Coordinates of C-alpha atoms and ligand atoms in Angstrom, one line a residue:
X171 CA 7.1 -9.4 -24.2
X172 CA 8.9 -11.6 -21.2
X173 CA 11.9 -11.8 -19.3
X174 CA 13.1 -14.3 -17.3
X175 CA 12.0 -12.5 -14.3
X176 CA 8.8 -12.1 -15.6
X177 CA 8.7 -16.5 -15.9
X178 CA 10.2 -16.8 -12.6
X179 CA 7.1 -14.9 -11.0
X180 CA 4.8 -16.9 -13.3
X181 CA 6.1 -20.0 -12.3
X182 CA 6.5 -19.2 -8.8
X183 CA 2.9 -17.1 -8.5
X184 CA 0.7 -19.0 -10.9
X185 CA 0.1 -16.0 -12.5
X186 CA -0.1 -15.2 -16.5
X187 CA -0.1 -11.4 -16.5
X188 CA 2.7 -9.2 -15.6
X189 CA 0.4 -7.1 -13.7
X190 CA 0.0 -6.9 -9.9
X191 CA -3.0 -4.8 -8.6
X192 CA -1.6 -3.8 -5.9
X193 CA -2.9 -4.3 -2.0
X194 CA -4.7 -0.9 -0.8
X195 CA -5.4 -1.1 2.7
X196 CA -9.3 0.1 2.7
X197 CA -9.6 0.8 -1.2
X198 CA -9.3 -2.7 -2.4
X199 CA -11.4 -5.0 -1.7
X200 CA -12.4 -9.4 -2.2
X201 CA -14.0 -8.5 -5.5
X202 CA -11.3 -5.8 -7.2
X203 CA -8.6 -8.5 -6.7
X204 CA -11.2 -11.6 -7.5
X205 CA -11.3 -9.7 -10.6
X206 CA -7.7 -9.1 -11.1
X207 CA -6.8 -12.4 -10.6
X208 CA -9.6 -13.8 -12.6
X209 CA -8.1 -11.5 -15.8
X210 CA -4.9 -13.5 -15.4
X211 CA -3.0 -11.0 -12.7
X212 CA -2.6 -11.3 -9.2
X213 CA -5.4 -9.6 -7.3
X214 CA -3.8 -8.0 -4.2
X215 CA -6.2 -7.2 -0.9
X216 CA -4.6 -5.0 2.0
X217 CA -5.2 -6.4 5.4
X218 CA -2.7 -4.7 7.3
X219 CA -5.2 -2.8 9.5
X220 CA -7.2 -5.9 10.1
X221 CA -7.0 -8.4 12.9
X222 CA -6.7 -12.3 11.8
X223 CA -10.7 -12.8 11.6
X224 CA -11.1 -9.9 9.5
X225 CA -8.0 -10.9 7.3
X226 CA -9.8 -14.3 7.1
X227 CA -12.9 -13.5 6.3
X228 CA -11.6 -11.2 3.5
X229 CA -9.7 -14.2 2.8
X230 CA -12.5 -16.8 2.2
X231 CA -14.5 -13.7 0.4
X232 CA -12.1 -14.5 -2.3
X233 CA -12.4 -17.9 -2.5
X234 CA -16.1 -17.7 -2.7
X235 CA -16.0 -15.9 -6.0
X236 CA -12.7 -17.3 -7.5
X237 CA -10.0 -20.0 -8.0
X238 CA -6.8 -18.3 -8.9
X239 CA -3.9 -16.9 -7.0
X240 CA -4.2 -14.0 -4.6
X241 CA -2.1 -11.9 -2.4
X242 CA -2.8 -10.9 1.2
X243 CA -1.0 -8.0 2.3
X244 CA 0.6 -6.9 5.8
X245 CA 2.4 -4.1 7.5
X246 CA 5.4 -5.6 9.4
X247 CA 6.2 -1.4 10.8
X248 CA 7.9 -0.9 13.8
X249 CA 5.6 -1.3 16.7
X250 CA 5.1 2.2 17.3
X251 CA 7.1 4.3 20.0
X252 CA 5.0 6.1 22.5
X253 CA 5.6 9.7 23.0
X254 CA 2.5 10.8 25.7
X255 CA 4.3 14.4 25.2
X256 CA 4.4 14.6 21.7
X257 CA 1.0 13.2 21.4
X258 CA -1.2 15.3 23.5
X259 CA 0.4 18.0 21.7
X260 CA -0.4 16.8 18.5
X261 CA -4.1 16.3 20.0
X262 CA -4.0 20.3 21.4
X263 CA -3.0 21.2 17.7
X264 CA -5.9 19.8 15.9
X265 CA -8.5 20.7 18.7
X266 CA -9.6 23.8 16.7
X267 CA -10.3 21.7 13.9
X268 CA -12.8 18.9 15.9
X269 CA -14.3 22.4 17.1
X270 CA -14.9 23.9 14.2
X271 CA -17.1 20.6 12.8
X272 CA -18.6 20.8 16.3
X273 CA -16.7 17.6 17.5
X274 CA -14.6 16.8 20.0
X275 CA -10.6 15.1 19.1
X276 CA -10.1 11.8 21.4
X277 CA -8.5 12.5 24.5
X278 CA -6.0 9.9 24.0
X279 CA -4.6 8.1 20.7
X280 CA -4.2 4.7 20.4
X281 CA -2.2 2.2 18.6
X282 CA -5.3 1.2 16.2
X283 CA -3.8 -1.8 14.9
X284 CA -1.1 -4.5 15.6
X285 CA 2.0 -5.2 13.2
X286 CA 2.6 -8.4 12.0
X287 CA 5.8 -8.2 13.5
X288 CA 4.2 -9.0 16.8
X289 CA 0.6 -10.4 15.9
X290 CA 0.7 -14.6 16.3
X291 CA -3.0 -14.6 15.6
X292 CA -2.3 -13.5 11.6
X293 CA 0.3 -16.1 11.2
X294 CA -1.5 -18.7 12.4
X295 CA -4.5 -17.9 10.4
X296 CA -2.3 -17.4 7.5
X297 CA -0.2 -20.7 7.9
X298 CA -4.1 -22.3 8.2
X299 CA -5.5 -20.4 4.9
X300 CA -2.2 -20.8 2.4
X301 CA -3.1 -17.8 0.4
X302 CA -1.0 -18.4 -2.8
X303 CA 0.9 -15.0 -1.9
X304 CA 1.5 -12.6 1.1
X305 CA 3.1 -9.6 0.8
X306 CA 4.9 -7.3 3.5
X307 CA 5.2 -3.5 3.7
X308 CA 7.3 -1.5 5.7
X309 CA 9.7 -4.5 6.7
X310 CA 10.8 -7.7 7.0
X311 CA 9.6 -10.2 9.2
X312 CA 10.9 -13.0 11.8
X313 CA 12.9 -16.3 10.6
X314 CA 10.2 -18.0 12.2
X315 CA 7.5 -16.2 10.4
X316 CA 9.3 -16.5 6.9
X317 CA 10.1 -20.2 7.4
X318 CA 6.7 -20.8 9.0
X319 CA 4.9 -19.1 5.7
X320 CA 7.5 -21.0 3.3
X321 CA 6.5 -24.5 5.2
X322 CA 3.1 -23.8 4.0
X323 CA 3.6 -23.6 0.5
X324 CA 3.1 -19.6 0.3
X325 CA 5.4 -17.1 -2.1
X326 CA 6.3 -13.9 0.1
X327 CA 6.6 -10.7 -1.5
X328 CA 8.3 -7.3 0.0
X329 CA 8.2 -3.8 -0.6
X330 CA 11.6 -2.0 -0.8
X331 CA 12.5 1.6 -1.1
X332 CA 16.1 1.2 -1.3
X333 CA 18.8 -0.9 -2.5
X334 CA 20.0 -1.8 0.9
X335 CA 16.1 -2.6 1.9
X336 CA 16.2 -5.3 -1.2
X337 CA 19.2 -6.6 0.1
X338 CA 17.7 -7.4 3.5
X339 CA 14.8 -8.8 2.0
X340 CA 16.7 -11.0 -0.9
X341 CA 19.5 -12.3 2.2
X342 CA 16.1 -12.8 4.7
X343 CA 14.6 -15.4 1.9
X344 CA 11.6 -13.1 0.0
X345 CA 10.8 -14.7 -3.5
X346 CA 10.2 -10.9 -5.0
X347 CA 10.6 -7.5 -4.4
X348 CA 8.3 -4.7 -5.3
X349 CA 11.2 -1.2 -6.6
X350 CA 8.9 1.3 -5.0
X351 CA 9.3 4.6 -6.3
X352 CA 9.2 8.0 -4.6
X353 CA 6.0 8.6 -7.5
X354 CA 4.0 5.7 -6.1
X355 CA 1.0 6.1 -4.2
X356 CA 0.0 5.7 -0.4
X357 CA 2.4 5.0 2.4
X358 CA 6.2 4.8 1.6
X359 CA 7.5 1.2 2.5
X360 CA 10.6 2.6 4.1
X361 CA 11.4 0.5 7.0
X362 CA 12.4 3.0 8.9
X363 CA 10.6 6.2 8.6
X364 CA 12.8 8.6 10.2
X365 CA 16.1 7.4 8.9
X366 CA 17.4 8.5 5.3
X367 CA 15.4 8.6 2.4
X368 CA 17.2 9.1 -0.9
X369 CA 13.6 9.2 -2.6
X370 CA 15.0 7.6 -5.7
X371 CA 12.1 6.9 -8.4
X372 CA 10.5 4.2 -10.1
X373 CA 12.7 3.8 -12.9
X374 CA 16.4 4.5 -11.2
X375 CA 14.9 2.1 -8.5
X376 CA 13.9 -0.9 -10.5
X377 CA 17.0 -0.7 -12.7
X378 CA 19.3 -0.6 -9.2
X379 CA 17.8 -3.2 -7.9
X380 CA 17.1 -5.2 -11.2
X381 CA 21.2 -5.6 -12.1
X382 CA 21.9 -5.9 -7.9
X383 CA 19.2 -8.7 -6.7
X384 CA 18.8 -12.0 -7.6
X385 CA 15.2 -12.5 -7.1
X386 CA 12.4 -11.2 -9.2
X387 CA 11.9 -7.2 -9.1
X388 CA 8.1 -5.7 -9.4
X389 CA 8.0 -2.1 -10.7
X390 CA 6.0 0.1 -8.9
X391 CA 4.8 4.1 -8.7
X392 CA 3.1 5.8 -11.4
X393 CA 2.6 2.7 -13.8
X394 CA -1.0 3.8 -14.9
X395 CA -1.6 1.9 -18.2
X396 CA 0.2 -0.6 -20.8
X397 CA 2.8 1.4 -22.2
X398 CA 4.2 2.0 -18.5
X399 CA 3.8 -2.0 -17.6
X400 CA 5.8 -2.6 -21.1
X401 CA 8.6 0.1 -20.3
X402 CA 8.8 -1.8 -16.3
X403 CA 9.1 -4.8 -18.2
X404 CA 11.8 -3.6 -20.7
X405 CA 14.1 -2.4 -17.7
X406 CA 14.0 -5.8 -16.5
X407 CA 10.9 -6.0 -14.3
X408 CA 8.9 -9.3 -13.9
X409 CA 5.6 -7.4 -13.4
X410 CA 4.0 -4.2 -12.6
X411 CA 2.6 -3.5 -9.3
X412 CA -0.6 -1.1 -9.9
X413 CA -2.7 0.9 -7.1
X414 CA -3.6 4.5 -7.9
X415 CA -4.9 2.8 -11.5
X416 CA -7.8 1.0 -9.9
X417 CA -8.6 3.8 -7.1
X418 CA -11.9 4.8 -9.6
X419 CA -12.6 0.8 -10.8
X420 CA -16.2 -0.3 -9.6
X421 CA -14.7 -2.4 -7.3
X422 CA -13.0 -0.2 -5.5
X423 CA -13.8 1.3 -1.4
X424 CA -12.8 4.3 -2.0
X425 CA -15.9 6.7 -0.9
X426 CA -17.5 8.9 -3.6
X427 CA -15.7 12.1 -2.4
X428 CA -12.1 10.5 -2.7
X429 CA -13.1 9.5 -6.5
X430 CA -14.4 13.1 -6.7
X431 CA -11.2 14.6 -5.7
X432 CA -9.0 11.9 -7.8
X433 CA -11.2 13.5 -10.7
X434 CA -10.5 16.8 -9.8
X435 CA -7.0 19.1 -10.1
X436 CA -5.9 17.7 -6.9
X437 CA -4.2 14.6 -8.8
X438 CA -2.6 17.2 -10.6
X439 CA -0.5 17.9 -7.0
X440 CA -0.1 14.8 -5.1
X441 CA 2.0 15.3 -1.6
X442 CA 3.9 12.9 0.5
X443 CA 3.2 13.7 3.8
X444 CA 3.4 11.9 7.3
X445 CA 0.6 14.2 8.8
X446 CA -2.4 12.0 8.6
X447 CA -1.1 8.1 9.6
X448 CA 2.6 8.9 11.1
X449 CA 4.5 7.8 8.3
X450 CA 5.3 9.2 4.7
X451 CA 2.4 8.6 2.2
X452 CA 1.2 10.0 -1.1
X453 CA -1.7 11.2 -0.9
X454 CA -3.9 13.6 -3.2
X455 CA -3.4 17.6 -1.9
X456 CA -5.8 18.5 0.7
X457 CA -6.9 20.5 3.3
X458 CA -4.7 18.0 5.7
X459 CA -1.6 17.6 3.4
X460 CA -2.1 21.8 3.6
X461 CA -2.0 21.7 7.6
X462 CA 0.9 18.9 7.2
X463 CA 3.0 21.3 5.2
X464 CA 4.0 23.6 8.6
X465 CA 4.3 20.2 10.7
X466 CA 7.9 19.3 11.2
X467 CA 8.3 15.2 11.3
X468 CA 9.5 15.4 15.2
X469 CA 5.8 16.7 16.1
X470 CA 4.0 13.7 14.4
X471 CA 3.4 10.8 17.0
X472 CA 4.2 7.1 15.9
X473 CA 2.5 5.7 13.0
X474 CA -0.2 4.2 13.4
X475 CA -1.1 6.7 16.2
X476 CA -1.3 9.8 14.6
X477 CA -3.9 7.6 12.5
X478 CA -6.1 7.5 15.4
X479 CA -6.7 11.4 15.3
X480 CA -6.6 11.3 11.3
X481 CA -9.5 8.7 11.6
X482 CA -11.1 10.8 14.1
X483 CA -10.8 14.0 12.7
X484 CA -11.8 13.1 9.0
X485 CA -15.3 11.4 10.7
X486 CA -15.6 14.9 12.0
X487 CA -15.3 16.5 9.5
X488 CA -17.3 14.7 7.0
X489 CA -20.0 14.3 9.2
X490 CA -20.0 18.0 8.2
X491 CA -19.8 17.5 4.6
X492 CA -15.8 18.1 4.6
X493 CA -14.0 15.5 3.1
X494 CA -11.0 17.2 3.3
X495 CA -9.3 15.3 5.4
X496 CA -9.9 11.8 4.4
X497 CA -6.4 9.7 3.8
X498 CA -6.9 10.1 0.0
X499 CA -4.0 8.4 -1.4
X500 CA -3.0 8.4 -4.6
X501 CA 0.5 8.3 -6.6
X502 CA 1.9 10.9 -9.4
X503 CA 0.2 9.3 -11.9
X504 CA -3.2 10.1 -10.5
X505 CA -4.3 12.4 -13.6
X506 CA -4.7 9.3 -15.5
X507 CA -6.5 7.1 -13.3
X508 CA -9.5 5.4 -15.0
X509 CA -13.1 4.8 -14.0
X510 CA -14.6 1.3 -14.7
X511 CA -14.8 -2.5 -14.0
X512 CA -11.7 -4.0 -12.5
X513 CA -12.4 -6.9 -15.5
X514 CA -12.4 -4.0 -18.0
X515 CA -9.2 -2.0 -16.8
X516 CA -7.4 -5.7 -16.8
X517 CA -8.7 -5.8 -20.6
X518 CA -7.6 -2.7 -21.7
X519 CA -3.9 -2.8 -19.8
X520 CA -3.5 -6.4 -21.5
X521 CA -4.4 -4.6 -25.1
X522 CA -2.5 -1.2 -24.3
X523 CA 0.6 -3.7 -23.5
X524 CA 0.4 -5.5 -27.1
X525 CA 0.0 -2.0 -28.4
X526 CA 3.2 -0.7 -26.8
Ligands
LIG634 C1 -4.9 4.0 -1.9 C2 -3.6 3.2 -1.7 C3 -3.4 2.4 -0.6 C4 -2.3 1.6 -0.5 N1 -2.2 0.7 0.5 C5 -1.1 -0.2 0.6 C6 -1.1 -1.3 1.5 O1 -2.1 -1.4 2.3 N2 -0.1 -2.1 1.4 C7 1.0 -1.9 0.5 O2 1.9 -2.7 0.5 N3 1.0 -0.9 -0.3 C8 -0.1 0.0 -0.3 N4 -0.1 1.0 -1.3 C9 1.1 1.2 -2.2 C10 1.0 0.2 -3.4 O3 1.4 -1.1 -3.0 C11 2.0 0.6 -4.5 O4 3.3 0.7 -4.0 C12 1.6 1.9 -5.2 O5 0.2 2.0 -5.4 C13 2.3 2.0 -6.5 O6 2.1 3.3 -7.0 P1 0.9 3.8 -7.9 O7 -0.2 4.1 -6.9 O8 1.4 5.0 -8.5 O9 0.5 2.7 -8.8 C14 -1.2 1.8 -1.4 C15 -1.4 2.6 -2.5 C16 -2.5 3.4 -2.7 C17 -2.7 4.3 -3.9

């Protein structure tokens, strides 16, 4: 099956495969998108909480173990807003917690990482390196940066949530956009996370933006096997963009209790909610989306600060065997996740799409 969207991507990409594994800050890693790439997809790694010598070296880990197109992802959020108030509330809240796993909660949060939007170091490294593709979530970057990236022979991909997101992105010069459904795992690429959110799903999403934007469209949120990659492509998609799928593959950083819990009825009730990073995400239930479901949004610090006590908090706790409060992402598609070789999964989505 192909679409002319679908040969624009190829063409611009290098890719053969409609199938994007999609970046995963923390869960995927050099070899999960070595091996996606090597299958004939583009292999995605999330560096968005990295600095530019992590990104790189992540970077060059690819290279060492394959030739083909990759795609290096970043958050371009907002630099966060600081609300001391707000914060060493939200510290006071969760100091029962830290006490109960005999620990301590910091006694200040920090901003733990940089956004693109601001960090010279990553676009200099990036304008060195010429991955074949970067991707952005959460926004849109600078001219400069855009023109900078384009200069150096790289295709830039974007998340978009909305219509009016995709338009920003399609007028600021990005070569595809990734329809993001409400279903989809992980954080929400809203750009801005406290304004409107008409939470409009993978399928309404990719067929607005499919008839309104001129530049390829990626389906994404709860594509789990071939028969979802061929219905994305039969609405017009150029490719499907795939995380909670290759959560369980071998290749994959997520620890054993998160691939316990994606095996267990917790995919059955995945939650968006902002309670563990500062921003919306999808994550699978637990005993933090539970304590997130009496927080109102106006209590949560910035994203990523509210990360900083998330982080802390779930090394507390699983330092006493409690891995309830790990960020365990995962989209609404989670129950059919699949356990086994990034190479093998590619296989058996390539056969399931002939199938279809
Ligand atoms: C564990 C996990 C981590 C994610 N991290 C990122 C990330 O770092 N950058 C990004 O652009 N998207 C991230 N996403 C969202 C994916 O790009 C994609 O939108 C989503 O996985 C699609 O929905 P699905 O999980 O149902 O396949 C993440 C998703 C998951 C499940």
């Amino acid at each position: 099956m192909g679409n002319e969207a679908q040969s624009r991507l190829f063409e611009l990409t290098g890719i053969r495969l409609p199938i994007i594994q999609a970046p995963m800050a923390a869960v995927s890693s050099a070899s999960m998108a070595a091996a996606a790439s090597d299958a004939g997809g583009l292999g995605s790694v999330g560096v968005g909480a990295m600095n530019a010598k992590g990104a790189r070296e992540t970077i060059q880990a690819i290279r060492r173990v394959s030739e083909r197109p990759f795609n290096v992802n970043l958050f371009v959020h907002r630099p966060a807003i600081r609300d001391p108030g707000r914060e060493a509330a939200w510290v006071k809240r969760f100091t029962k917690e830290f006490e109960r796993f005999d620990a301590v909660p910091p006694a200040t949060l920090k901003e733990i990482y940089e956004s693109f939007a601001t960090d010279d170091d990553m676009l200099a490294m990036l304008v060195e390196e010429k991955p074949k593709v970067v991707s952005f979530h959460f926004g849109v970057p600078s001219a400069n940066s855009i023109r900078a990236l384009h200069d150096a022979g790289i295709v830039l991909i974007a998340t978009a949530t909305s219509l009016a997101e995709a338009k920003i992105l399609e007028a600021a010069g990005i070569d595809a956009i990734v329809a993001q459904g409400y279903e989809a795992g992980g954080h929400r690429g809203m750009f801005d996370e406290n304004g409107r959110d008409d939470r409009l799903g993978t399928i309404a999403l990719t067929r607005i933006l499919v008839r309104n934007v001129r530049v390829p469209v990626i389906a994404a949120g709860g594509i789990m096997d071939g028969a979802g990659i061929s219905a994305a492509l039969r609405m017009g998609a150029a490719a499907a963009q795939m995380g909670t799928a290759f959560i369980l593959s071998d290749e994959s950083l997520a620890d054993e209790a998160y691939r316990k819990a994606l095996r267990s009825d917790a995919a059955n009730h995945t939650v968006i909610t902002r309670a563990v990073s500062g921003r919306p995400a999808r994550s699978l239930s637990s005993r933090f989306t539970a304590a997130g479901e009496t927080i109102l949004d106006i209590e949560v610090p910035a994203y990523p600060v509210a990360y900083d006590l998330g982080k802390a908090l779930n090394a507390a706790a699983k330092a006493k065997g409690e891995a309830g409060f790990g960020a365990q992402w995962a989209g609404q598609g989670a129950p059919l996740a699949r356990a086994m070789p990034t190479s093998e999964l590619m296989k058996v989505l390539m056969q399931e799409m002939q199938e279809a």
